[in-house]
Short mmCIF file of C-alpha atoms in Angstrom, two decimals:
data_model
loop_
_atom_site.label_atom_id
_atom_site.label_comp_id
_atom_site.label_asym_id
_atom_site.label_seq_id
_atom_site.Cartn_x
_atom_site.Cartn_y
_atom_site.Cartn_z
CA UNK R 1 -59.23 71.75 -54.12
CA UNK R 2 -60.33 68.37 -52.85
CA UNK R 3 -61.72 67.15 -56.18
CA UNK R 4 -60.33 64.42 -58.42
CA UNK R 5 -59.05 65.78 -61.72
CA UNK R 6 -61.14 64.16 -64.44
CA UNK R 7 -60.43 64.51 -68.19
CA UNK R 8 -62.60 67.63 -68.48
CA UNK R 9 -60.77 69.31 -65.58
CA UNK R 10 -57.40 68.56 -67.17
CA UNK R 11 -58.62 70.06 -70.42
CA UNK R 12 -59.85 73.16 -68.62
CA UNK R 13 -56.48 73.61 -66.93
CA UNK R 14 -54.76 73.34 -70.30
CA UNK R 15 -57.15 75.90 -71.81
CA UNK R 16 -55.97 78.37 -69.16
CA UNK R 17 -52.34 77.75 -70.05
CA UNK R 18 -51.53 75.87 -66.85
CA UNK R 19 -48.68 73.48 -67.53
CA UNK R 20 -48.40 72.16 -63.95
CA UNK R 21 -50.90 71.59 -61.15
CA UNK R 22 -50.33 70.91 -57.47
CA UNK R 23 -51.91 67.61 -56.46
CA UNK R 24 -51.95 65.43 -53.34
CA UNK R 25 -49.47 62.55 -53.34
CA UNK R 26 -50.81 59.03 -53.58
CA UNK R 27 -51.11 57.43 -50.13
CA UNK R 28 -48.26 55.04 -49.36
CA UNK R 29 -49.77 51.95 -47.73
CA UNK R 30 -47.95 49.01 -46.12
CA UNK R 31 -50.01 45.82 -46.20
CA UNK R 32 -49.37 42.63 -44.26
CA UNK R 33 -51.27 39.65 -42.90
CA UNK R 34 -50.67 37.88 -39.61
CA UNK R 35 -51.17 34.23 -38.77
CA UNK R 36 -49.16 31.02 -38.76
CA UNK R 37 -52.18 29.27 -40.29
CA UNK R 38 -51.91 31.24 -43.55
CA UNK R 39 -50.65 29.54 -46.69
CA UNK R 40 -50.02 31.18 -50.05
CA UNK R 41 -51.96 29.73 -53.01
CA UNK R 42 -49.63 27.56 -55.07
CA UNK R 43 -47.36 26.66 -52.17
CA UNK R 44 -49.41 23.70 -50.94
CA UNK R 45 -52.03 21.74 -52.95
CA UNK R 46 -55.50 21.69 -51.33
CA UNK R 47 -55.28 17.96 -50.61
CA UNK R 48 -52.03 18.47 -48.66
CA UNK R 49 -53.21 21.34 -46.45
CA UNK R 50 -52.65 20.70 -42.74
CA UNK R 51 -55.61 20.86 -40.34
CA UNK R 52 -56.36 24.48 -39.50
CA UNK R 53 -54.40 25.90 -42.43
CA UNK R 54 -56.13 28.32 -44.82
CA UNK R 55 -55.13 30.09 -48.00
CA UNK R 56 -54.40 33.81 -47.65
CA UNK R 57 -57.25 35.26 -49.71
CA UNK R 58 -57.27 38.63 -47.90
CA UNK R 59 -53.83 39.58 -49.22
CA UNK R 60 -55.06 39.49 -52.80
CA UNK R 61 -58.31 41.42 -52.57
CA UNK R 62 -56.91 44.01 -50.14
CA UNK R 63 -53.96 44.72 -52.42
CA UNK R 64 -56.29 45.09 -55.40
CA UNK R 65 -58.67 47.36 -53.45
CA UNK R 66 -55.76 49.59 -52.39
CA UNK R 67 -54.60 49.90 -56.00
CA UNK R 68 -58.17 50.62 -57.06
CA UNK R 69 -58.28 53.56 -54.65
CA UNK R 70 -55.06 55.05 -55.99
CA UNK R 71 -52.56 53.90 -53.37
CA UNK R 72 -48.90 52.96 -53.67
CA UNK R 73 -48.76 49.56 -51.98
CA UNK R 74 -45.88 47.80 -50.24
CA UNK R 75 -46.89 44.17 -49.77
CA UNK R 76 -44.99 42.93 -46.72
CA UNK R 77 -46.44 39.43 -46.96
CA UNK R 78 -47.29 37.24 -43.97
CA UNK R 79 -45.94 38.09 -40.51
CA UNK R 80 -45.58 35.13 -38.08
CA UNK R 81 -47.59 34.99 -34.86
CA UNK R 82 -44.74 36.34 -32.73
CA UNK R 83 -44.61 39.64 -30.89
CA UNK R 84 -41.05 40.42 -32.01
CA UNK R 85 -41.95 39.84 -35.66
CA UNK R 86 -45.08 42.00 -35.33
CA UNK R 87 -43.09 44.84 -33.71
CA UNK R 88 -40.44 44.68 -36.43
CA UNK R 89 -43.03 44.75 -39.22
CA UNK R 90 -44.83 47.75 -37.71
CA UNK R 91 -41.57 49.67 -37.23
CA UNK R 92 -40.48 49.07 -40.81
CA UNK R 93 -43.89 49.96 -42.20
CA UNK R 94 -44.32 53.15 -40.18
CA UNK R 95 -41.08 54.76 -41.30
CA UNK R 96 -41.97 54.83 -45.00
CA UNK R 97 -45.77 54.77 -45.23
CA UNK R 98 -48.79 56.96 -44.50
CA UNK R 99 -50.97 53.99 -43.52
CA UNK R 100 -50.31 50.51 -42.18
CA UNK R 101 -53.10 48.08 -43.05
CA UNK R 102 -53.09 44.65 -41.44
CA UNK R 103 -55.37 41.65 -41.69
CA UNK R 104 -55.85 39.29 -38.75
CA UNK R 105 -54.41 39.34 -35.26
CA UNK R 106 -56.88 41.88 -33.86
CA UNK R 107 -59.04 39.48 -31.87
CA UNK R 108 -58.38 38.47 -28.27
CA UNK R 109 -56.48 35.21 -28.66
CA UNK R 110 -53.13 34.63 -27.00
CA UNK R 111 -51.41 34.68 -30.41
CA UNK R 112 -52.99 37.99 -31.46
CA UNK R 113 -50.06 40.40 -31.03
CA UNK R 114 -51.25 43.45 -32.97
CA UNK R 115 -52.87 45.22 -30.01
CA UNK R 116 -49.88 45.20 -27.60
CA UNK R 117 -47.46 45.89 -30.45
CA UNK R 118 -49.31 49.01 -31.63
CA UNK R 119 -49.68 50.21 -28.05
CA UNK R 120 -45.93 49.77 -27.53
CA UNK R 121 -45.06 51.77 -30.66
CA UNK R 122 -47.81 54.38 -30.61
CA UNK R 123 -51.46 54.52 -29.57
CA UNK R 124 -54.57 52.45 -30.15
CA UNK R 125 -57.64 54.67 -30.27
CA UNK R 126 -60.29 52.18 -31.41
CA UNK R 127 -60.62 48.48 -30.62
CA UNK R 128 -63.73 46.59 -31.77
CA UNK R 129 -66.80 48.10 -33.38
CA UNK R 130 -70.49 47.19 -33.06
CA UNK R 131 -71.05 45.98 -36.61
CA UNK R 132 -71.54 42.60 -38.26
CA UNK R 133 -69.46 41.46 -40.01
CA UNK R 134 -66.38 43.25 -38.72
CA UNK R 135 -66.35 43.48 -34.91
CA UNK R 136 -62.55 43.04 -34.52
CA UNK R 137 -61.55 46.37 -36.12
CA UNK R 138 -58.76 48.58 -34.81
CA UNK R 139 -57.45 52.09 -35.48
CA UNK R 140 -54.43 53.87 -34.04
CA UNK R 141 -51.09 55.43 -34.91
CA UNK R 142 -47.51 54.18 -34.94
CA UNK R 143 -44.59 56.53 -34.30
CA UNK R 144 -42.01 56.97 -37.03
CA UNK R 145 -38.31 56.69 -36.37
CA UNK R 146 -36.83 60.15 -36.88
CA UNK R 147 -33.56 58.48 -37.82
CA UNK R 148 -35.22 56.96 -40.89
CA UNK R 149 -35.79 60.38 -42.44
CA UNK R 150 -39.21 60.98 -40.92
CA UNK R 151 -40.04 64.26 -39.26
CA UNK R 152 -39.70 64.21 -35.48
CA UNK R 153 -42.98 63.34 -33.82
CA UNK R 154 -44.66 62.17 -37.03
CA UNK R 155 -46.84 59.09 -37.11
CA UNK R 156 -48.29 56.59 -39.53
CA UNK R 157 -51.97 55.70 -39.39
CA UNK R 158 -52.70 52.11 -38.40
CA UNK R 159 -55.81 50.13 -39.31
CA UNK R 160 -56.25 46.51 -38.26
CA UNK R 161 -58.86 44.53 -40.16
CA UNK R 162 -60.45 41.25 -39.04
CA UNK R 163 -58.96 38.02 -40.34
CA UNK R 164 -62.23 36.57 -41.62
CA UNK R 165 -62.34 37.46 -45.33
CA UNK R 166 -65.89 38.83 -45.56
CA UNK R 167 -65.34 40.93 -42.44
CA UNK R 168 -62.08 42.23 -43.90
CA UNK R 169 -63.69 43.04 -47.27
CA UNK R 170 -66.75 44.80 -45.84
CA UNK R 171 -64.86 46.83 -43.23
CA UNK R 172 -62.42 47.95 -45.92
CA UNK R 173 -65.26 49.33 -48.05
CA UNK R 174 -67.13 50.94 -45.16
CA UNK R 175 -64.28 52.17 -42.93
CA UNK R 176 -60.95 52.16 -44.79
CA UNK R 177 -62.30 53.72 -47.99
CA UNK R 178 -63.07 57.12 -46.40
CA UNK R 179 -59.61 57.20 -44.76
CA UNK R 180 -57.94 56.66 -48.14
CA UNK R 181 -60.09 59.35 -49.75
CA UNK R 182 -59.25 61.80 -46.98
CA UNK R 183 -55.54 61.06 -47.33
CA UNK R 184 -55.91 61.98 -50.99
CA UNK R 185 -57.36 65.37 -50.17
CA UNK R 186 -61.10 64.73 -50.45
CA UNK R 187 -62.96 67.26 -48.33
CA UNK R 188 -66.61 66.68 -49.29
CA UNK R 189 -68.28 64.96 -46.33
CA UNK R 190 -70.91 63.50 -48.66
CA UNK R 191 -68.17 61.68 -50.58
CA UNK R 192 -66.40 60.58 -47.40
CA UNK R 193 -69.58 59.14 -45.90
CA UNK R 194 -71.52 56.08 -46.98
CA UNK R 195 -73.11 56.28 -50.44
CA UNK R 196 -76.87 56.91 -50.39
CA UNK R 197 -78.88 53.79 -49.61
CA UNK R 198 -81.89 52.88 -51.77
CA UNK R 199 -85.03 51.46 -50.13
CA UNK R 200 -85.92 48.13 -51.76
CA UNK R 201 -88.30 45.29 -50.99
CA UNK R 202 -86.88 42.38 -49.01
CA UNK R 203 -87.74 39.04 -50.62
CA UNK R 204 -86.31 37.17 -47.65
CA UNK R 205 -86.77 36.82 -43.91
CA UNK R 206 -84.34 37.62 -41.11
CA UNK R 207 -86.23 36.37 -38.04
CA UNK R 208 -83.40 36.81 -35.53
CA UNK R 209 -82.24 40.31 -34.69
CA UNK R 210 -78.63 41.00 -33.86
CA UNK R 211 -77.42 43.47 -31.24
CA UNK R 212 -74.97 44.87 -33.77
CA UNK R 213 -75.62 46.88 -36.91
CA UNK R 214 -75.61 44.34 -39.73
CA UNK R 215 -74.49 44.64 -43.34
CA UNK R 216 -76.17 41.78 -45.20
CA UNK R 217 -74.99 40.62 -48.62
CA UNK R 218 -77.90 40.81 -51.06
CA UNK R 219 -78.59 40.92 -54.80
CA UNK R 220 -81.39 42.56 -56.75
CA UNK R 221 -83.79 40.21 -58.48
CA UNK R 222 -85.88 40.50 -61.64
CA UNK R 223 -89.02 41.50 -59.72
CA UNK R 224 -87.44 44.60 -58.14
CA UNK R 225 -86.71 43.18 -54.71
CA UNK R 226 -83.52 41.85 -53.15
CA UNK R 227 -82.55 38.29 -52.29
CA UNK R 228 -80.33 37.36 -49.36
CA UNK R 229 -77.29 35.17 -49.85
CA UNK R 230 -78.18 32.04 -47.85
CA UNK R 231 -74.88 31.83 -45.95
CA UNK R 232 -73.98 35.10 -44.22
CA UNK R 233 -70.94 33.64 -42.45
CA UNK R 234 -67.95 35.98 -42.35
CA UNK R 235 -65.77 33.23 -43.79
CA UNK R 236 -67.72 32.75 -47.03
CA UNK R 237 -66.31 35.05 -49.72
CA UNK R 238 -68.86 33.67 -52.20
CA UNK R 239 -71.37 36.05 -50.61
CA UNK R 240 -69.52 39.20 -51.76
CA UNK R 241 -68.76 37.72 -55.18
CA UNK R 242 -72.48 36.98 -55.65
CA UNK R 243 -73.86 40.16 -54.06
CA UNK R 244 -74.37 43.55 -55.67
CA UNK R 245 -75.37 45.37 -52.48
CA UNK R 246 -75.33 45.52 -48.69
CA UNK R 247 -78.47 45.87 -46.59
CA UNK R 248 -77.73 48.37 -43.82
CA UNK R 249 -79.83 46.80 -41.07
CA UNK R 250 -80.00 48.58 -37.68
CA UNK R 251 -79.28 46.67 -34.49
CA UNK R 252 -82.22 44.83 -32.99
CA UNK R 253 -84.26 44.76 -36.20
CA UNK R 254 -85.81 41.66 -37.76
CA UNK R 255 -86.83 41.57 -41.42
CA UNK R 256 -89.96 39.99 -42.89
CA UNK R 257 -90.65 39.42 -46.59
CA UNK R 258 -92.06 42.62 -48.08
CA UNK R 259 -90.31 44.96 -45.64
CA UNK R 260 -88.40 47.90 -47.07
CA UNK R 261 -84.67 47.62 -46.47
CA UNK R 262 -81.91 50.14 -47.17
CA UNK R 263 -79.48 48.84 -49.78
CA UNK R 264 -76.03 50.33 -50.46
CA UNK R 265 -74.77 49.39 -53.92
CA UNK R 266 -71.36 47.72 -53.89
CA UNK R 267 -70.59 49.52 -57.16
CA UNK R 268 -70.92 52.85 -55.29
CA UNK R 269 -68.54 51.68 -52.58
CA UNK R 270 -66.04 50.54 -55.20
CA UNK R 271 -66.30 53.67 -57.36
#
């Protein structure tokens, strides 16, 4: 129990004459983005984009990550920056899904409606986390409507990711991944936790310490060290395309060339 059935395990079950096995159902996940500034690729050419408008990149990589981790995904698209629309989307999603995953709308702006909407429909247990990138991260639950066929008193998990794409990508791998594994029956705490970090030589400098725990996008080089992507902004997806690892850097720590840094392989987080 709690282990993924690989080809050898299926063969072993067959060798014992077992025609059927009880397994955990795939998690049903509702995905939507919030923000009037979001534009779908193909709808508007880059040269015609209005000031402040951005293409919705998060929708594509989050959907692919959810499929990669074995989920059944309902893509609910883009929800406008209105409280009534946010409430309606959460209600619809909760009644038929195990997890609601949103992107954007979890900051503190006047058009960020996720927080009051979740509180109105359930409970918000976590709001903001001391990590970089990824401070605007939320977790809670949304009540299901018993009239929609859900058991009385049942809830759907809610996770709100930051709108900035790198923040959304990194927090998914570090914080959403273990939730999805647990929903699929994984019990091994070693699997649910972060993959083991490997100490490697830093071939870069980080002279300014941050008060938050940082996850820096890096890539191994030919000499056995790691290089830092030059732009660590949470809006630059190039950094996670280029990188093959994350440096787990504690709060308050600077890095000098030659220091040992703990590197988590992105391939381990995506496995």
